[in-house]
Coordinates of C-alpha atoms in Angstrom, one line a residue:
T16 CA 44.5 182.7 47.2
V17 CA 42.9 180.2 44.8
T18 CA 46.6 178.6 43.6
Q19 CA 47.4 178.4 47.2
P20 CA 45.5 175.9 49.0
L21 CA 46.6 176.1 52.9
M22 CA 46.2 179.9 52.7
F23 CA 42.6 179.5 50.9
G24 CA 41.6 176.6 53.2
M25 CA 42.4 178.8 56.5
L26 CA 40.3 182.0 54.5
L27 CA 37.3 179.4 54.3
L28 CA 37.3 178.5 57.6
V29 CA 37.1 181.9 58.9
V30 CA 34.8 183.1 56.1
T31 CA 32.2 180.4 57.4
V32 CA 32.9 180.5 61.5
V33 CA 32.6 184.0 61.6
P34 CA 29.1 184.5 60.3
Y35 CA 28.1 181.4 61.6
F36 CA 28.4 182.1 65.0
I37 CA 26.8 185.8 64.1
F38 CA 24.0 184.3 63.0
S39 CA 23.3 181.9 66.1
A40 CA 24.1 184.5 68.5
L41 CA 21.4 186.7 67.2
N42 CA 18.9 183.7 66.1
I43 CA 18.6 184.6 62.7
P44 CA 17.3 182.5 60.7
G45 CA 17.7 181.3 57.4
P46 CA 20.7 179.6 55.0
S47 CA 22.1 183.5 55.2
S48 CA 25.3 182.0 56.5
T49 CA 25.6 179.8 53.3
F50 CA 26.2 182.3 50.9
F51 CA 29.7 183.3 52.4
I52 CA 30.7 180.6 51.7
V53 CA 29.1 180.4 47.7
A54 CA 30.9 184.0 47.6
F55 CA 34.5 182.9 48.5
S56 CA 34.5 180.6 47.0
L57 CA 33.2 181.7 43.2
P58 CA 36.9 182.3 41.8
I59 CA 37.3 178.5 41.6
N60 CA 34.9 178.6 38.9
L61 CA 37.0 181.4 37.5
P62 CA 39.7 181.7 35.3
V63 CA 43.1 182.4 38.1
A64 CA 43.5 186.0 37.1
P65 CA 44.8 188.0 39.9
E66 CA 44.6 191.4 37.7
E67 CA 41.1 191.0 37.8
A68 CA 40.4 190.4 41.1
L69 CA 39.3 193.9 42.0
M70 CA 36.8 194.6 39.0
R71 CA 35.7 190.6 39.9
G72 CA 34.9 191.8 43.6
I73 CA 33.2 195.5 42.7
T74 CA 30.7 193.2 40.9
M75 CA 30.0 191.0 43.6
F76 CA 29.7 193.8 45.6
A77 CA 27.3 195.3 43.2
G78 CA 25.3 192.3 43.2
G79 CA 24.6 192.6 46.8
L80 CA 24.1 196.1 46.8
L81 CA 21.5 195.2 43.9
A82 CA 20.1 192.8 46.2
T83 CA 19.9 194.6 49.7
L84 CA 18.1 197.9 47.4
V85 CA 15.3 194.8 46.5
V86 CA 15.1 194.6 50.3
I87 CA 14.8 197.8 51.4
V88 CA 12.3 198.1 48.6
N89 CA 10.5 195.3 49.8
I90 CA 10.5 197.0 54.0
L91 CA 9.4 200.1 52.2
I92 CA 6.5 198.9 50.3
S93 CA 5.2 196.0 52.9
K94 CA 2.6 196.8 55.3
E95 CA 3.8 195.2 57.8
S96 CA 7.5 195.2 59.5
A97 CA 8.6 192.2 61.1
E98 CA 8.3 194.4 64.8
F99 CA 5.0 195.1 63.8
K100 CA 4.1 191.6 62.8
A101 CA 5.4 190.7 66.5
V102 CA 3.9 193.1 68.9
K103 CA 0.5 192.2 67.0
N104 CA 0.9 188.6 68.2
E105 CA 1.5 189.7 71.8
Y106 CA -1.4 192.0 72.0
S107 CA -4.0 189.1 69.9
I108 CA -2.3 186.7 72.5
I109 CA -3.3 188.8 75.3
K110 CA -6.5 189.4 74.0
Q111 CA -7.1 185.6 74.2
L112 CA -5.5 185.1 77.0
I113 CA -8.2 187.8 78.3
A114 CA -11.1 186.5 77.2
Q115 CA -10.4 182.6 79.0
F116 CA -8.8 184.2 82.2
N117 CA -12.2 182.8 84.1
D118 CA -11.5 179.2 82.4
E119 CA -8.4 178.5 84.6
Q120 CA -7.2 175.3 81.9
A121 CA -8.1 177.3 79.1
F122 CA -6.0 180.1 80.6
A123 CA -2.5 177.8 81.1
T124 CA -3.0 176.2 78.0
T125 CA -2.8 179.5 76.2
S126 CA -0.4 180.9 79.2
R127 CA 2.3 178.2 77.4
K128 CA 1.6 179.8 74.2
A129 CA 2.4 183.3 75.4
V130 CA 6.0 181.9 76.5
N131 CA 6.6 181.2 72.7
V132 CA 5.0 184.3 71.4
F133 CA 6.9 186.8 73.3
K134 CA 9.9 184.8 73.4
N135 CA 10.0 185.3 69.6
A136 CA 9.6 189.2 70.0
D137 CA 12.4 189.4 72.2
N138 CA 14.2 187.8 69.2
Q139 CA 12.8 189.9 66.9
F140 CA 13.7 193.7 68.6
I141 CA 17.3 192.3 69.7
A142 CA 18.0 191.3 65.8
A143 CA 16.6 194.5 64.8
S144 CA 18.2 196.4 67.6
L145 CA 20.5 199.4 67.3
P146 CA 22.2 202.4 69.8
K147 CA 18.8 204.5 71.4
G148 CA 19.9 207.1 69.0
K149 CA 19.6 205.8 65.9
K150 CA 16.5 203.8 66.3
T151 CA 13.2 205.4 64.6
I152 CA 10.1 206.7 66.3
K153 CA 8.0 204.2 64.6
F154 CA 10.4 201.5 66.4
Q155 CA 10.9 203.0 69.4
K156 CA 6.9 203.1 69.7
L157 CA 6.6 199.2 68.9
L158 CA 9.3 198.9 71.1
I159 CA 7.5 200.5 74.1
L160 CA 4.2 198.6 73.1
H161 CA 6.5 195.2 73.6
N162 CA 7.1 196.5 77.1
L163 CA 3.5 196.9 78.0
A164 CA 2.5 193.5 77.0
Q165 CA 4.7 192.2 78.6
G166 CA 3.7 194.0 81.9
M167 CA 0.0 192.8 81.1
Y168 CA 0.8 189.2 80.7
A169 CA 2.6 189.4 84.2
E170 CA -0.3 191.2 85.4
L171 CA -2.2 188.5 84.4
L172 CA 0.0 185.8 85.8
E173 CA 0.0 187.5 89.7
L174 CA -4.1 188.2 88.8
N175 CA -3.5 184.2 88.3
A176 CA -2.2 183.0 91.7
R177 CA -4.5 185.0 93.6
N178 CA -7.3 183.1 91.7
N179 CA -8.8 186.6 91.2
R180 CA -12.2 185.5 88.9
P181 CA -13.9 186.5 87.6
L182 CA -12.4 189.0 85.7
P183 CA -14.5 191.9 85.2
I184 CA -16.6 192.2 82.1
E185 CA -15.4 195.8 81.6
I186 CA -11.8 194.3 81.2
V187 CA -12.7 192.0 78.5
E188 CA -13.9 194.7 76.9
M189 CA -11.1 197.0 76.8
A190 CA -8.2 194.4 76.5
T191 CA -10.5 193.4 73.2
Y192 CA -10.2 197.6 72.5
I193 CA -6.8 197.9 72.8
S194 CA -6.0 194.8 71.2
D195 CA -7.9 195.8 67.8
M196 CA -6.4 199.0 68.3
V197 CA -3.1 198.0 68.4
T198 CA -3.1 195.3 65.4
N199 CA -5.2 197.8 63.2
K200 CA -2.1 200.3 63.6
G201 CA -4.4 202.7 65.4
Q202 CA -7.2 202.9 62.8
N203 CA -9.9 202.8 65.4
N204 CA -12.4 205.1 65.0
E205 CA -14.5 204.6 67.9
L206 CA -13.8 206.1 71.2
W207 CA -13.8 204.3 75.0
R208 CA -17.2 206.0 76.3
K209 CA -17.6 203.3 79.4
E210 CA -17.3 204.0 82.9
I211 CA -14.9 201.5 84.4
S212 CA -15.7 200.2 88.2
V213 CA -13.9 197.9 89.0
S214 CA -12.2 196.0 92.3
H215 CA -8.8 197.8 93.5
V216 CA -7.2 194.3 93.1
Y217 CA -7.4 194.7 89.0
Q218 CA -5.9 197.9 88.9
N219 CA -2.3 197.5 87.9
L220 CA -4.2 195.7 85.0
I221 CA -6.0 198.6 83.9
D222 CA -3.5 200.6 84.3
Y223 CA -1.0 199.0 81.4
I224 CA -4.7 199.0 79.3
F225 CA -4.9 202.8 79.8
R226 CA -1.0 202.7 79.0
V227 CA -1.2 201.1 75.8
D228 CA -4.3 203.5 74.6
E229 CA -1.9 206.6 75.6
I230 CA 0.8 205.4 73.7
M231 CA -0.8 204.7 70.7
H232 CA -2.3 208.3 70.8
A233 CA 0.6 210.0 71.8
N234 CA 3.1 212.2 69.7
D235 CA 6.7 211.8 68.8
K236 CA 8.1 214.1 71.5
K237 CA 5.9 211.9 74.3
I238 CA 7.0 208.4 72.7
V239 CA 11.1 210.3 72.7
H240 CA 10.5 210.4 76.5
E241 CA 9.0 207.6 77.1
I242 CA 11.4 205.1 75.2
D243 CA 13.8 203.2 77.5
I244 CA 15.8 200.3 75.9
R245 CA 16.0 197.5 77.9
I246 CA 17.8 194.9 75.0
P247 CA 20.3 193.9 74.2
I248 CA 22.5 195.2 71.0
Y249 CA 24.3 193.3 68.1
G250 CA 27.6 193.7 70.5
Q251 CA 26.2 192.9 73.8
H252 CA 24.2 189.6 72.6
M253 CA 27.1 188.4 70.8
Y254 CA 30.1 189.1 73.5
Q255 CA 27.6 187.5 76.4
N256 CA 27.8 184.5 74.0
L257 CA 32.0 184.3 74.1
T258 CA 31.8 181.5 76.6
L259 CA 31.8 177.8 77.8
D260 CA 28.5 177.7 79.0
S261 CA 26.9 179.3 75.5
I262 CA 25.4 176.0 73.5
I263 CA 25.8 178.8 70.6
F264 CA 29.6 179.0 71.3
K265 CA 29.9 175.1 71.9
N266 CA 28.0 174.3 68.9
T267 CA 30.8 176.7 67.0
L268 CA 33.5 174.8 68.5
R269 CA 31.7 171.5 66.6
Y270 CA 31.2 173.6 63.4
I271 CA 35.0 174.5 63.4
V272 CA 36.2 171.1 64.0
I273 CA 33.5 169.2 60.9
M274 CA 34.4 172.2 58.9
G275 CA 37.7 172.0 59.7
V276 CA 37.4 168.1 58.4
S277 CA 35.8 168.9 55.6
I278 CA 38.1 171.6 54.0
F279 CA 41.3 169.6 54.8
V280 CA 39.6 166.6 52.9
A281 CA 38.7 168.4 49.8
L282 CA 42.1 170.3 50.2
M283 CA 44.5 167.4 50.4
F284 CA 42.7 165.0 48.1
H285 CA 42.2 167.6 45.2
F286 CA 38.6 167.4 44.4
D287 CA 37.9 169.8 41.4
K288 CA 35.7 172.1 42.8
A289 CA 36.5 171.6 46.2
Y290 CA 34.3 173.6 48.1
W291 CA 31.2 171.5 46.8
I292 CA 32.3 169.4 50.0
P293 CA 32.3 172.2 53.0
L294 CA 29.6 173.8 51.6
S295 CA 27.3 170.6 51.7
A296 CA 28.9 169.8 55.1
H297 CA 27.8 173.6 55.9
T298 CA 24.5 172.7 54.8
V299 CA 24.0 170.1 57.2
L300 CA 25.5 171.8 60.3
V301 CA 22.9 174.4 60.4
G302 CA 19.9 172.3 61.3
R303 CA 18.0 172.9 64.7
H304 CA 19.8 170.3 66.8
T305 CA 21.1 167.1 65.8
M306 CA 18.1 165.0 64.8
H307 CA 17.2 168.5 62.3
S308 CA 20.5 168.2 61.1
L309 CA 20.8 164.6 59.6
E310 CA 17.1 165.1 58.6
R311 CA 19.0 168.0 56.5
A312 CA 21.9 165.7 55.5
G313 CA 19.5 163.2 53.7
A314 CA 17.7 165.8 52.2
R315 CA 20.8 167.4 50.7
G316 CA 22.2 164.0 49.3
I317 CA 18.5 162.7 47.7
G318 CA 17.9 166.7 46.5
T319 CA 21.1 166.7 45.0
V320 CA 20.9 163.7 43.4
L321 CA 17.7 164.8 41.5
G322 CA 19.1 168.1 40.8
V323 CA 21.8 166.9 38.6
V324 CA 19.8 164.4 37.0
A325 CA 17.5 167.1 36.1
L326 CA 20.1 169.4 35.1
S327 CA 21.6 167.0 32.9
L328 CA 18.8 166.4 31.3
I329 CA 18.9 170.0 30.3
L330 CA 22.4 170.2 29.6
I331 CA 21.9 167.8 27.0
T332 CA 20.5 170.2 24.8
N333 CA 22.8 172.6 25.0
P334 CA 21.0 175.8 25.8
S335 CA 22.3 178.8 25.4
V336 CA 23.9 181.7 27.7
P337 CA 20.2 183.8 27.4
V338 CA 18.1 180.4 28.2
A339 CA 20.7 179.5 31.1
I340 CA 20.1 182.6 32.5
A341 CA 16.6 182.6 32.5
L342 CA 16.7 179.3 34.4
L343 CA 18.9 180.8 36.4
A344 CA 16.6 183.3 37.7
L345 CA 13.7 180.6 37.4
T346 CA 15.2 177.9 40.0
A347 CA 16.1 181.0 42.4
G348 CA 12.9 181.6 42.6
I349 CA 11.4 178.1 43.0
T350 CA 14.0 178.1 45.9
E351 CA 12.8 181.0 47.9
M352 CA 9.3 180.0 47.4
F353 CA 10.1 176.0 48.7
V354 CA 13.2 176.3 50.9
G355 CA 11.1 177.3 54.1
A356 CA 8.4 174.8 53.5
N357 CA 10.6 171.5 51.8
Y358 CA 14.0 171.9 51.9
S359 CA 14.3 168.4 50.3
F360 CA 12.3 169.4 47.7
A361 CA 14.0 173.1 47.3
V362 CA 17.0 171.5 47.3
I363 CA 16.9 170.2 43.6
F364 CA 16.9 173.6 42.7
I365 CA 19.3 175.1 44.6
T366 CA 21.7 172.1 42.7
I367 CA 20.3 173.2 39.6
Q368 CA 20.9 177.1 40.3
V369 CA 24.0 176.8 41.7
L370 CA 25.6 174.4 39.0
L371 CA 24.2 176.7 36.8
L372 CA 26.2 180.1 38.2
N373 CA 29.2 177.9 38.1
G374 CA 28.7 176.7 34.6
L375 CA 28.2 180.4 33.8
A376 CA 31.3 181.6 35.7
S377 CA 33.3 179.4 34.2
Q378 CA 32.1 179.3 30.7
H379 CA 31.1 175.7 30.4
L380 CA 27.2 174.5 30.3
T381 CA 28.6 170.9 29.8
L382 CA 27.6 167.6 31.4
S383 CA 31.2 168.3 33.7
I384 CA 29.7 170.4 35.7
A385 CA 27.3 168.3 37.1
L386 CA 27.9 164.4 37.3
P387 CA 30.8 165.5 39.6
R388 CA 29.1 167.2 42.0
I389 CA 27.4 164.1 43.4
T390 CA 30.8 163.1 44.9
D391 CA 31.6 166.1 46.3
V392 CA 28.3 166.9 47.9
M393 CA 27.9 163.2 49.9
V394 CA 31.4 163.5 50.8
G395 CA 30.0 166.7 52.6
V396 CA 27.4 165.2 54.2
I397 CA 28.7 162.0 55.4
I398 CA 31.5 164.2 56.6
G399 CA 28.9 166.4 58.4
A400 CA 26.6 163.6 59.3
I401 CA 29.8 161.7 60.6
G402 CA 30.9 164.7 63.1
L403 CA 27.4 165.1 64.0
V404 CA 27.2 162.0 65.5
I405 CA 30.2 162.0 67.0
L406 CA 30.5 165.2 68.7
G407 CA 26.9 165.5 69.1
R408 CA 25.8 162.7 70.9
K409 CA 24.7 164.2 74.3
T410 CA 26.5 168.0 74.5
A411 CA 23.5 169.7 75.0
S412 CA 21.8 166.8 77.3
S413 CA 24.5 167.4 79.9
M414 CA 24.7 171.2 79.3
L415 CA 21.1 171.1 80.4
P416 CA 21.0 171.4 84.1
N417 CA 23.8 173.5 84.3
S418 CA 22.3 176.3 81.9
I419 CA 19.3 175.9 84.1
G420 CA 20.7 176.1 87.6
E421 CA 23.1 179.6 85.9
V422 CA 19.1 181.1 84.9
V423 CA 18.1 180.0 88.9
R424 CA 20.3 182.0 90.5
A425 CA 20.7 184.8 87.6
E426 CA 17.1 185.2 88.8
A427 CA 18.0 185.2 92.6
K428 CA 20.8 187.7 92.0
I429 CA 17.8 190.1 90.0
F430 CA 15.4 188.9 93.2
H431 CA 17.8 190.3 96.0
Y432 CA 18.3 193.6 94.3
L433 CA 14.7 194.2 94.0
F434 CA 13.1 193.0 96.7
S435 CA 16.0 193.2 99.8
T436 CA 15.5 196.0 102.1
N437 CA 19.0 197.1 101.6
S438 CA 17.8 199.4 98.4
Y439 CA 20.1 199.9 95.6
D440 CA 20.0 203.6 94.0
K441 CA 21.4 202.7 90.6
Q442 CA 18.8 201.5 88.2
E443 CA 21.1 200.7 85.6
E444 CA 22.6 197.7 87.6
G445 CA 19.5 196.3 87.6
K446 CA 18.7 196.8 83.6
K447 CA 22.4 195.6 83.4
E448 CA 21.2 192.2 85.1
M449 CA 18.2 191.8 83.1
L450 CA 20.0 191.7 80.2
L451 CA 22.8 189.1 81.1
L452 CA 19.0 187.0 82.5
S453 CA 18.2 187.1 78.9
V454 CA 20.8 185.6 77.2
K455 CA 21.0 182.8 80.0
L456 CA 17.7 182.3 79.6
N457 CA 17.9 182.1 75.4
N458 CA 21.0 180.0 76.3
M459 CA 18.7 177.0 78.2
S460 CA 16.1 177.6 75.8
R461 CA 18.5 176.6 73.1
V462 CA 20.3 173.9 75.2
Y463 CA 16.1 172.1 75.8
D464 CA 15.7 172.6 71.8
S465 CA 19.0 170.9 71.2
A466 CA 18.9 168.1 73.8
N467 CA 15.5 166.9 72.8
G468 CA 17.1 166.6 69.3
E469 CA 19.7 164.6 70.2
I470 CA 20.4 160.9 69.1
F471 CA 21.2 159.1 72.4
N472 CA 19.3 161.2 75.0
H473 CA 16.8 160.1 77.6
K474 CA 13.8 161.8 75.8
I475 CA 11.3 161.7 79.2
A476 CA 14.2 163.1 81.7
I477 CA 14.8 166.0 78.9
Q478 CA 11.2 166.4 78.4
N479 CA 10.8 166.6 82.4
Y480 CA 12.8 169.4 82.8
Y481 CA 10.4 171.5 80.5
P482 CA 8.0 173.0 83.4
T483 CA 11.0 174.4 85.2
I484 CA 11.9 175.9 82.0
Y485 CA 8.3 177.5 82.0
A486 CA 8.3 178.7 84.9
L487 CA 11.8 179.8 84.8
E488 CA 10.7 181.8 82.0
E489 CA 7.3 183.1 83.7
I490 CA 9.4 184.4 86.9
S491 CA 11.5 186.8 84.3
F492 CA 8.2 188.1 83.6
M493 CA 7.2 188.7 86.7
L494 CA 11.4 190.3 87.6
T495 CA 10.9 192.5 84.7
R496 CA 8.1 193.9 86.2
A497 CA 9.1 194.8 89.1
L498 CA 12.4 196.5 87.5
N499 CA 10.4 199.0 86.2
N500 CA 7.9 199.6 89.2
N501 CA 9.5 202.1 91.6
K502 CA 6.5 201.7 94.2
R503 CA 7.6 197.8 94.6
I504 CA 7.5 196.4 98.1
H505 CA 10.6 195.6 99.9
I506 CA 10.8 192.1 102.1
D507 CA 12.3 191.8 105.4
D508 CA 15.8 189.7 106.3
A509 CA 14.0 187.0 107.2
Q510 CA 11.8 186.3 104.2
M511 CA 14.5 186.9 102.3
G512 CA 17.0 184.8 103.0
E513 CA 13.9 182.3 103.2
Y514 CA 13.9 183.2 98.9
L515 CA 17.2 182.9 98.4
V516 CA 17.6 179.5 100.1
A517 CA 15.1 178.2 97.9
F518 CA 16.7 179.3 95.1
E519 CA 20.1 178.3 95.9
N520 CA 18.3 174.5 97.2
I521 CA 16.8 174.6 93.6
A522 CA 20.5 175.5 91.6
K523 CA 22.1 173.0 93.3
H524 CA 19.2 169.8 92.3
F525 CA 20.6 171.0 89.2
D526 CA 23.6 171.2 89.5
H527 CA 24.7 168.4 91.2
N528 CA 21.3 165.8 90.9
N529 CA 20.9 166.0 94.2
Y530 CA 17.2 165.0 95.9
L531 CA 15.4 168.3 97.0
F532 CA 13.3 168.5 100.1
V533 CA 10.4 170.8 99.4
K534 CA 11.0 174.3 101.3
D535 CA 7.4 175.9 101.9
L536 CA 7.5 180.0 101.2
S537 CA 5.5 182.6 102.6
T538 CA 3.7 184.3 100.1
L539 CA 5.4 187.9 98.8
P540 CA 3.3 190.7 99.6
Q541 CA 3.6 192.0 95.9
Y542 CA 4.2 189.7 92.6
V543 CA 2.7 186.2 94.4
Y544 CA 3.1 184.5 91.2
I545 CA 6.4 184.2 91.6
T546 CA 6.3 182.3 95.1
E547 CA 4.0 179.7 93.0
A548 CA 6.5 179.5 90.0
L549 CA 8.7 178.5 92.8
M550 CA 6.7 176.0 94.7
N551 CA 5.9 174.2 91.4
I552 CA 9.8 174.0 90.2
Q553 CA 10.7 172.2 93.9
H554 CA 7.7 170.0 93.3
N555 CA 8.7 169.5 89.5
C556 CA 12.8 168.7 91.2
T557 CA 10.9 165.7 93.2
H558 CA 9.3 164.1 90.3
T559 CA 12.3 164.1 88.4
N560 CA 13.7 162.8 91.3
N561 CA 11.7 159.9 91.3
A562 CA 11.7 159.9 87.5

């Protein structure tokens, strides 16, 4: 399609948009979607030869297989998988929370960090998730430990709400014991021999600790029996983001418009190596939020100029093909080293790397492959930056209240499902609702992060939402714990009505920005933290009213 600009442009747009949406929905970090543009556009640098299309495709596929093989080997020889690191971080924060439990202020500070640790672990398991039958025993074991860590955290929130202090030293020692066991992959030779004798109020926490110990020593048959997948797999997570209420979907629509304009400009004005314009616009758009994207725009522009200058000095010496290949490998390695830590610096080597690749493909290692790229990149960066300023000014800010209201209503629905005397026998329905809630929570967090990075937002007003977001995330931990407790206590219709009214009042406050009168709530027989969190949200709503 290289000789047919219209067809090429339409296919390029599809090749860019689909990976962008998929990687955004699955929260997969890094520039993965960028390589789809590079791979699809590479034939522009090659002679037009349709008869060689199959061979070129096979060659590129072989390169992809080689890269995949390297990744697989790295995973096999790696001592710690990404999922294990996530679980390790969870048990490290649990150990820290229990050690600081008797200091209320320190516990509150660490608890805020814990929410992010558990969210990151959730995202890691979502990104790694497969249908149940295809999961390894090792993965299933880590998933059970992940769920138990969330249960321990929910129990700590409950004990904190009831102010059950001080925490017995035996529990602190036990928590240290099991945390060290998990983080050391079970290589703990010392057996727990102390007798436990503490108040019954800590029994649930102790039960969780013993369950962790049990799972760490369980055989494969026991793990298979215990596993119960509660996280959305790829398809579910992407499907739930195909709605205008999703910040990911709205960002994708914005991405389509800006990338469409960049492709149109590149092809309409017959730029040489036209794909550099949409490629540059794309690298701007993959930022976390508007301000981050604009920072990337500046970094892309400066880094490209410096990279072109550096490559021009190299090309003046007329390097041979082997030398160019060696430089290509060297710059690729330097890029991998610095792209995460310093994007501006890494862009210099990205520019050299891609231009060398183009030169080798076209068999023209001359200055003509370097200098025109400055114009291409600047045009792409300007299109991306202007598009963000026009389309990304206050999108997330306007979405944030509504996304919070959706989470409140989703939690109210699950609350009724779990605690109503009109009990529901189908637990699968509850799990389905929890999956939907996890998507809404993830959307709410992303909207908040995006709103914080917008250009013309009211920074203080946006940040005032954070205590509510934090409380809603902690309520979700309590609801997850209740869903897995077959002995949970139901409440009568009067108390249920009291809580549902509170949930709906909060939701309407965010929907319509009306004043919220604080409604006192009677204490729940279980999961007292839900009561405390709802009261905190109501008080925070009155604070934002007066802000």
